[in-house]
mmCIF file of C-alpha atoms in Angstrom:
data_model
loop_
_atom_site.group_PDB
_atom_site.id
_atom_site.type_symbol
_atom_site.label_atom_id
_atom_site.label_comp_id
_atom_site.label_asym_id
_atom_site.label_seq_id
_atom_site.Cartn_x
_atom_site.Cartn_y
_atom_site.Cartn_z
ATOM 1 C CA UNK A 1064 0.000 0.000 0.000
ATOM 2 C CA UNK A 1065 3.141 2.320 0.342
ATOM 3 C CA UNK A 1066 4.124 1.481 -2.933
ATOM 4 C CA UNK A 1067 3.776 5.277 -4.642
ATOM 5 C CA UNK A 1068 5.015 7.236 -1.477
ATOM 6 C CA UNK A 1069 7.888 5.446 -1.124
ATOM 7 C CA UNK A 1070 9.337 5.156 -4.867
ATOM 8 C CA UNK A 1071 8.657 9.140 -4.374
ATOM 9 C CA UNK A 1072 10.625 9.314 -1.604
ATOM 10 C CA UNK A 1073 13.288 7.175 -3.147
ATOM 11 C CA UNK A 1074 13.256 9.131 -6.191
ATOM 12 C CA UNK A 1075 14.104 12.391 -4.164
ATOM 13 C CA UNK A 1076 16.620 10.774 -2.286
ATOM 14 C CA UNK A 1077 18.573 9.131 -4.955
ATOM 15 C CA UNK A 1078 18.221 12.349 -6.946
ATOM 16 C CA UNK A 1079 19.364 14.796 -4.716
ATOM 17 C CA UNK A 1080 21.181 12.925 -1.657
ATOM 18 C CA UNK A 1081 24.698 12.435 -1.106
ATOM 19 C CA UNK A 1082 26.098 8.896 -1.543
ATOM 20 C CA UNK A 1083 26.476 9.014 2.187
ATOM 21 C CA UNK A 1084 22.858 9.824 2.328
ATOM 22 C CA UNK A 1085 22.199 7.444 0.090
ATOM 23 C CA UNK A 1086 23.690 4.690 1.245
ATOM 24 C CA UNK A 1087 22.158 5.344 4.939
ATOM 25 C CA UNK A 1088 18.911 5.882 3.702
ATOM 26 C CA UNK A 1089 17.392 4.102 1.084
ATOM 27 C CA UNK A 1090 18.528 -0.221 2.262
ATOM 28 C CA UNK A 1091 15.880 0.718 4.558
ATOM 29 C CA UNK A 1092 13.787 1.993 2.418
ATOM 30 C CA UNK A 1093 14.096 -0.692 -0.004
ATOM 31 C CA UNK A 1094 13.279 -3.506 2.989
ATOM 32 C CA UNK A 1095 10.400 -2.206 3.610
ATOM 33 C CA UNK A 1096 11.726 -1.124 6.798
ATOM 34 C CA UNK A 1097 11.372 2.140 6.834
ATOM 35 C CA UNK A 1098 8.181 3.775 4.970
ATOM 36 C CA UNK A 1099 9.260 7.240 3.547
ATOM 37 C CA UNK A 1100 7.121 9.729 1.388
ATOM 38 C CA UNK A 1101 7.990 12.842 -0.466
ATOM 39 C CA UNK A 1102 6.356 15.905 0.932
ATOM 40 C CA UNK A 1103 5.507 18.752 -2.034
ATOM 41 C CA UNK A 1104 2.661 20.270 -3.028
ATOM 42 C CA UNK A 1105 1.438 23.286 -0.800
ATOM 43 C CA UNK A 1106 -1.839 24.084 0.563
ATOM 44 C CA UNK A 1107 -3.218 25.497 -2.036
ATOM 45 C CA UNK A 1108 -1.918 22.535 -4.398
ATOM 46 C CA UNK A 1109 1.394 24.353 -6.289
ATOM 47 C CA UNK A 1110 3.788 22.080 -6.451
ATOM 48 C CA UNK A 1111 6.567 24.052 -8.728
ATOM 49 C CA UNK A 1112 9.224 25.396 -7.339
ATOM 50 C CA UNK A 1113 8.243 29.203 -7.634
ATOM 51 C CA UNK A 1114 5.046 27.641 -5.628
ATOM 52 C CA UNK A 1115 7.192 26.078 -2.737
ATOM 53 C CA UNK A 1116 6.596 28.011 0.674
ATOM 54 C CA UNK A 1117 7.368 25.746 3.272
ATOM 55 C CA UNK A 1118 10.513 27.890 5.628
ATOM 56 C CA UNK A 1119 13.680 26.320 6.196
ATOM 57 C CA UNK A 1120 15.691 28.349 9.230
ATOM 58 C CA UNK A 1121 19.241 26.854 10.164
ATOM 59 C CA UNK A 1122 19.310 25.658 13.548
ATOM 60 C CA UNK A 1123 22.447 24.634 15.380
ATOM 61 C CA UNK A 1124 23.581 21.498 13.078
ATOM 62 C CA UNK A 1125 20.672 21.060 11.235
ATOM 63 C CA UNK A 1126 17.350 23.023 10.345
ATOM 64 C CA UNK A 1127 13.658 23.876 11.637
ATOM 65 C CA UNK A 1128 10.808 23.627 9.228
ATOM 66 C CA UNK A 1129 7.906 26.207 9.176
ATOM 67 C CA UNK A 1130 4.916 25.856 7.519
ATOM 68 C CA UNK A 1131 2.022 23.242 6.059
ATOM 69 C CA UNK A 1132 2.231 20.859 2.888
ATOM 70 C CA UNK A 1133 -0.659 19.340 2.047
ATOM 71 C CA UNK A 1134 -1.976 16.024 -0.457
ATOM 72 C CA UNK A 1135 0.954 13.911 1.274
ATOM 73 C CA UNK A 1136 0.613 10.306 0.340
ATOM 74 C CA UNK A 1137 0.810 8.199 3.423
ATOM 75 C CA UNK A 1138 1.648 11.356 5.020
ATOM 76 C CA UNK A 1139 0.272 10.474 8.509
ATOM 77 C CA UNK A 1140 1.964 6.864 8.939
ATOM 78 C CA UNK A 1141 5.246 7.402 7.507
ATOM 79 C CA UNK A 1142 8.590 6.433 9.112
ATOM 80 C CA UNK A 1143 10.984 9.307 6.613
ATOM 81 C CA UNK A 1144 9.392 12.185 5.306
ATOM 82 C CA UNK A 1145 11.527 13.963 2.816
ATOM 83 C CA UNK A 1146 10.463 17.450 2.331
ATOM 84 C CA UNK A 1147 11.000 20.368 -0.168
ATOM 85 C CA UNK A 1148 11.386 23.196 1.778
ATOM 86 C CA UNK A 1149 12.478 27.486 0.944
ATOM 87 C CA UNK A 1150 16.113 27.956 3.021
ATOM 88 C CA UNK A 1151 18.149 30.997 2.617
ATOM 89 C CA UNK A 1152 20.113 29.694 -0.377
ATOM 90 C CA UNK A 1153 16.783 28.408 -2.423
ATOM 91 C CA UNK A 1154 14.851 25.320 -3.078
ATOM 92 C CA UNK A 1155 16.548 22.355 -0.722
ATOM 93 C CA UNK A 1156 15.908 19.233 0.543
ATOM 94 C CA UNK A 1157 15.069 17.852 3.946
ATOM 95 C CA UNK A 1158 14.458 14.602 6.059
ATOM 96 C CA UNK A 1159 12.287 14.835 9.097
ATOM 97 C CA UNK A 1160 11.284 11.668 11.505
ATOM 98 C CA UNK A 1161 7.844 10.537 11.014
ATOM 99 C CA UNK A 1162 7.693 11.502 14.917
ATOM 100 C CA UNK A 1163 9.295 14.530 14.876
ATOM 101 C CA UNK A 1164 8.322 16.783 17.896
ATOM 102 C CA UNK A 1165 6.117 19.881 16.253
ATOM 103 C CA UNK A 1166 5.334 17.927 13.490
ATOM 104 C CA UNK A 1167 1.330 17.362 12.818
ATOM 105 C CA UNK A 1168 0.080 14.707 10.601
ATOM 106 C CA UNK A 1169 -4.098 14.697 9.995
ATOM 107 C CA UNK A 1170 -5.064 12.123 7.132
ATOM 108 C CA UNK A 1171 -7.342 13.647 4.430
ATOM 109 C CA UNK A 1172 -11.127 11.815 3.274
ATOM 110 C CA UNK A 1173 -10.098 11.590 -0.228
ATOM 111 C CA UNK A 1174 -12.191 9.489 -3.134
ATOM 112 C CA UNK A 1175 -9.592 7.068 -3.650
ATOM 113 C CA UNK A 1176 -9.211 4.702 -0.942
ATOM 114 C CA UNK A 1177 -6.151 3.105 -2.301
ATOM 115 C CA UNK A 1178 -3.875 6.972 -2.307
ATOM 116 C CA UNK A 1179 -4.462 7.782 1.247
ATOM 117 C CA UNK A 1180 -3.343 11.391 1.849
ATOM 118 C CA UNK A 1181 -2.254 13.904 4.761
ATOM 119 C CA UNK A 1182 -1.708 17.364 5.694
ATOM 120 C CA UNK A 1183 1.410 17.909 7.594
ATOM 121 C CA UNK A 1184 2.049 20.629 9.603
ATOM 122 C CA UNK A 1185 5.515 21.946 10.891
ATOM 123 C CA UNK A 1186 6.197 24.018 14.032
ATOM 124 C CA UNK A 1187 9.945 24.069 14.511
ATOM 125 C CA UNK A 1188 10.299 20.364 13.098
ATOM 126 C CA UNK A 1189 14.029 19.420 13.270
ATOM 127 C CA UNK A 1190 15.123 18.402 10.096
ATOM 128 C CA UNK A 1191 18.003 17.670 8.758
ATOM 129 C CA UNK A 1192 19.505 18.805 4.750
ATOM 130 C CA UNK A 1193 19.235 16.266 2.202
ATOM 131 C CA UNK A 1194 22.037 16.881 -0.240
ATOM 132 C CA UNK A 1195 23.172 20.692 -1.142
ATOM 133 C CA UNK A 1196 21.784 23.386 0.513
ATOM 134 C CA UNK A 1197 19.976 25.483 -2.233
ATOM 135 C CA UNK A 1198 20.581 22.830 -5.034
ATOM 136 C CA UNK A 1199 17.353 21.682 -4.386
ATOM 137 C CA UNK A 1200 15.281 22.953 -7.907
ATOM 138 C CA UNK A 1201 17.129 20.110 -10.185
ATOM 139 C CA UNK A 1202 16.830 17.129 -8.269
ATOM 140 C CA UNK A 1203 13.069 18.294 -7.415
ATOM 141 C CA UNK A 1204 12.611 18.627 -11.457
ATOM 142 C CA UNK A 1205 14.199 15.391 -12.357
ATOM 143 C CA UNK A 1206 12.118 13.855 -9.665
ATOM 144 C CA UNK A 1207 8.867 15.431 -10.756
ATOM 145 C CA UNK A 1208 9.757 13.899 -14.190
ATOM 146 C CA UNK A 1209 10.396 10.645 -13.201
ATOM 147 C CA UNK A 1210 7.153 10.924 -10.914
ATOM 148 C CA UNK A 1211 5.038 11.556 -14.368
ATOM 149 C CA UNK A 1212 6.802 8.596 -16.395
ATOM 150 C CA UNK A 1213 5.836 6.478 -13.592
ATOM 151 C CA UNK A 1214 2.145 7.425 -12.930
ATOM 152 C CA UNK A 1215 1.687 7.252 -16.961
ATOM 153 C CA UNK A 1216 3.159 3.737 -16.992
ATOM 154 C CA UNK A 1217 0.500 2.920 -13.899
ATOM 155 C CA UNK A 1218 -2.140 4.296 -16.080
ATOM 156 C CA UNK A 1219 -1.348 1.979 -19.137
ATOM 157 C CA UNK A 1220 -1.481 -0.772 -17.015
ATOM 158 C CA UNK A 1221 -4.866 0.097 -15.430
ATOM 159 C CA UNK A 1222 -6.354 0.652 -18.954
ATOM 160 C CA UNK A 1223 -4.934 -2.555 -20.173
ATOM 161 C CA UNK A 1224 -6.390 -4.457 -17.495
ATOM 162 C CA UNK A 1225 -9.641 -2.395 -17.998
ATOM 163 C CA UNK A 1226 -9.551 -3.546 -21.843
ATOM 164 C CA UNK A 1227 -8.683 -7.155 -21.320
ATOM 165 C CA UNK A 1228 -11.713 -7.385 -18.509
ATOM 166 C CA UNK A 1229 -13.962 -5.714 -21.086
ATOM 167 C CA UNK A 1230 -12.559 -8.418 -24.056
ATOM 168 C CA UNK A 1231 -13.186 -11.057 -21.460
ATOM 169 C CA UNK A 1232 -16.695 -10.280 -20.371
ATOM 170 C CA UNK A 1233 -17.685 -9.574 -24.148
ATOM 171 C CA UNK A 1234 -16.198 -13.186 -25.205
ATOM 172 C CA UNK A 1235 -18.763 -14.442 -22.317
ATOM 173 C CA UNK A 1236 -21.984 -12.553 -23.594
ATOM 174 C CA UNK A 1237 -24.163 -14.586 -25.193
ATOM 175 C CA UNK A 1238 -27.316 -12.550 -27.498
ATOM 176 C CA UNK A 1239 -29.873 -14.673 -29.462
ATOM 177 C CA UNK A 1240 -27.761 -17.350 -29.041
ATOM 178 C CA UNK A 1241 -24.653 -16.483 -30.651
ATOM 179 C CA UNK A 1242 -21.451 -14.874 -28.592
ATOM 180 C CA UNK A 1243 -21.102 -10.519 -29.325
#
């Protein structure tokens, strides 16, 4: 059920971590020990960079998140959240525990059962920099890219299983006694 959150998460991580980062983060991740999701699209559903509001404030070693991002897939039972967030030098990227202190996490009523989704709001989360501080806006395109290949390919599937049922149930149909 995680499947789409944490590819996302992946993605981000392979496309903007350092091999360090990398190599801590994602055996995990692949497991299935740790579920991660990607963290995005604001509030009022921008997701480009110029749209990205979320504050990123240094903070001793590391960073505190401000602000709200909204549509999170499997936003409120995630282990890893990687977030884009606004810092000083531009568009970066950010981890932040699941269970983060100032960190809120309310699931969404959306229509599809199988995409559950969260709002997740941060109050001085702790987070710490994912790869280069301000090199945040190519990593976050390539993995916006590879986010649309993959959602496309999902799509082809589900209309090639919706063609085949339709083939199947017409091969069944029977009318004045000859098969449609």
């Amino acid at each position: 059920p995680y499947f789409a959150s944490t590819v996302l998460a992946a993605t981000a991580i392979m496309q903007a971590g350092t091999e360090a980062q990398k190599r801590a983060l994602l055996p995990d991740i692949a497991a299935g020990e740790t579920i991660a999701t990607l963290a995005f699209t604001e509030p009022n559903g921008r997701w480009d960079p110029d749209g990205i509001e979320i504050k990123a404030a240094r903070a001793g070693s590391g960073f505190r998140l401000d602000g709200v991002k909204s549509f999170v897939l499997d936003g409120h039972t995630s282990d890893l959240i990687v977030v884009v967030a606004r810092s000083d030098a531009g568009l970066s990227f950010f981890t932040v525990a699941g269970d983060a202190p100032g960190l809120t996490r309310r699931a969404l009523k959306v229509l599809d059962p199988t995409r559950k989704q969260a709002v997740l709001q941060f109050q001085g989360v702790e987070a710490q920099l994912l790869g280069q501080e301000g090199g945040g806006a190519e990593p976050f395109a390539r993995t916006m890219t590879l986010a649309a290949v993959g959602l496309a390919n999902e799509m082809v599937g589900g209309a090639e299983k919706l063609r085949q049922s339709a083939l199947d149930y017409a091969n069944l149909r029977v009318q004045f006694g000859r098969t449609i």
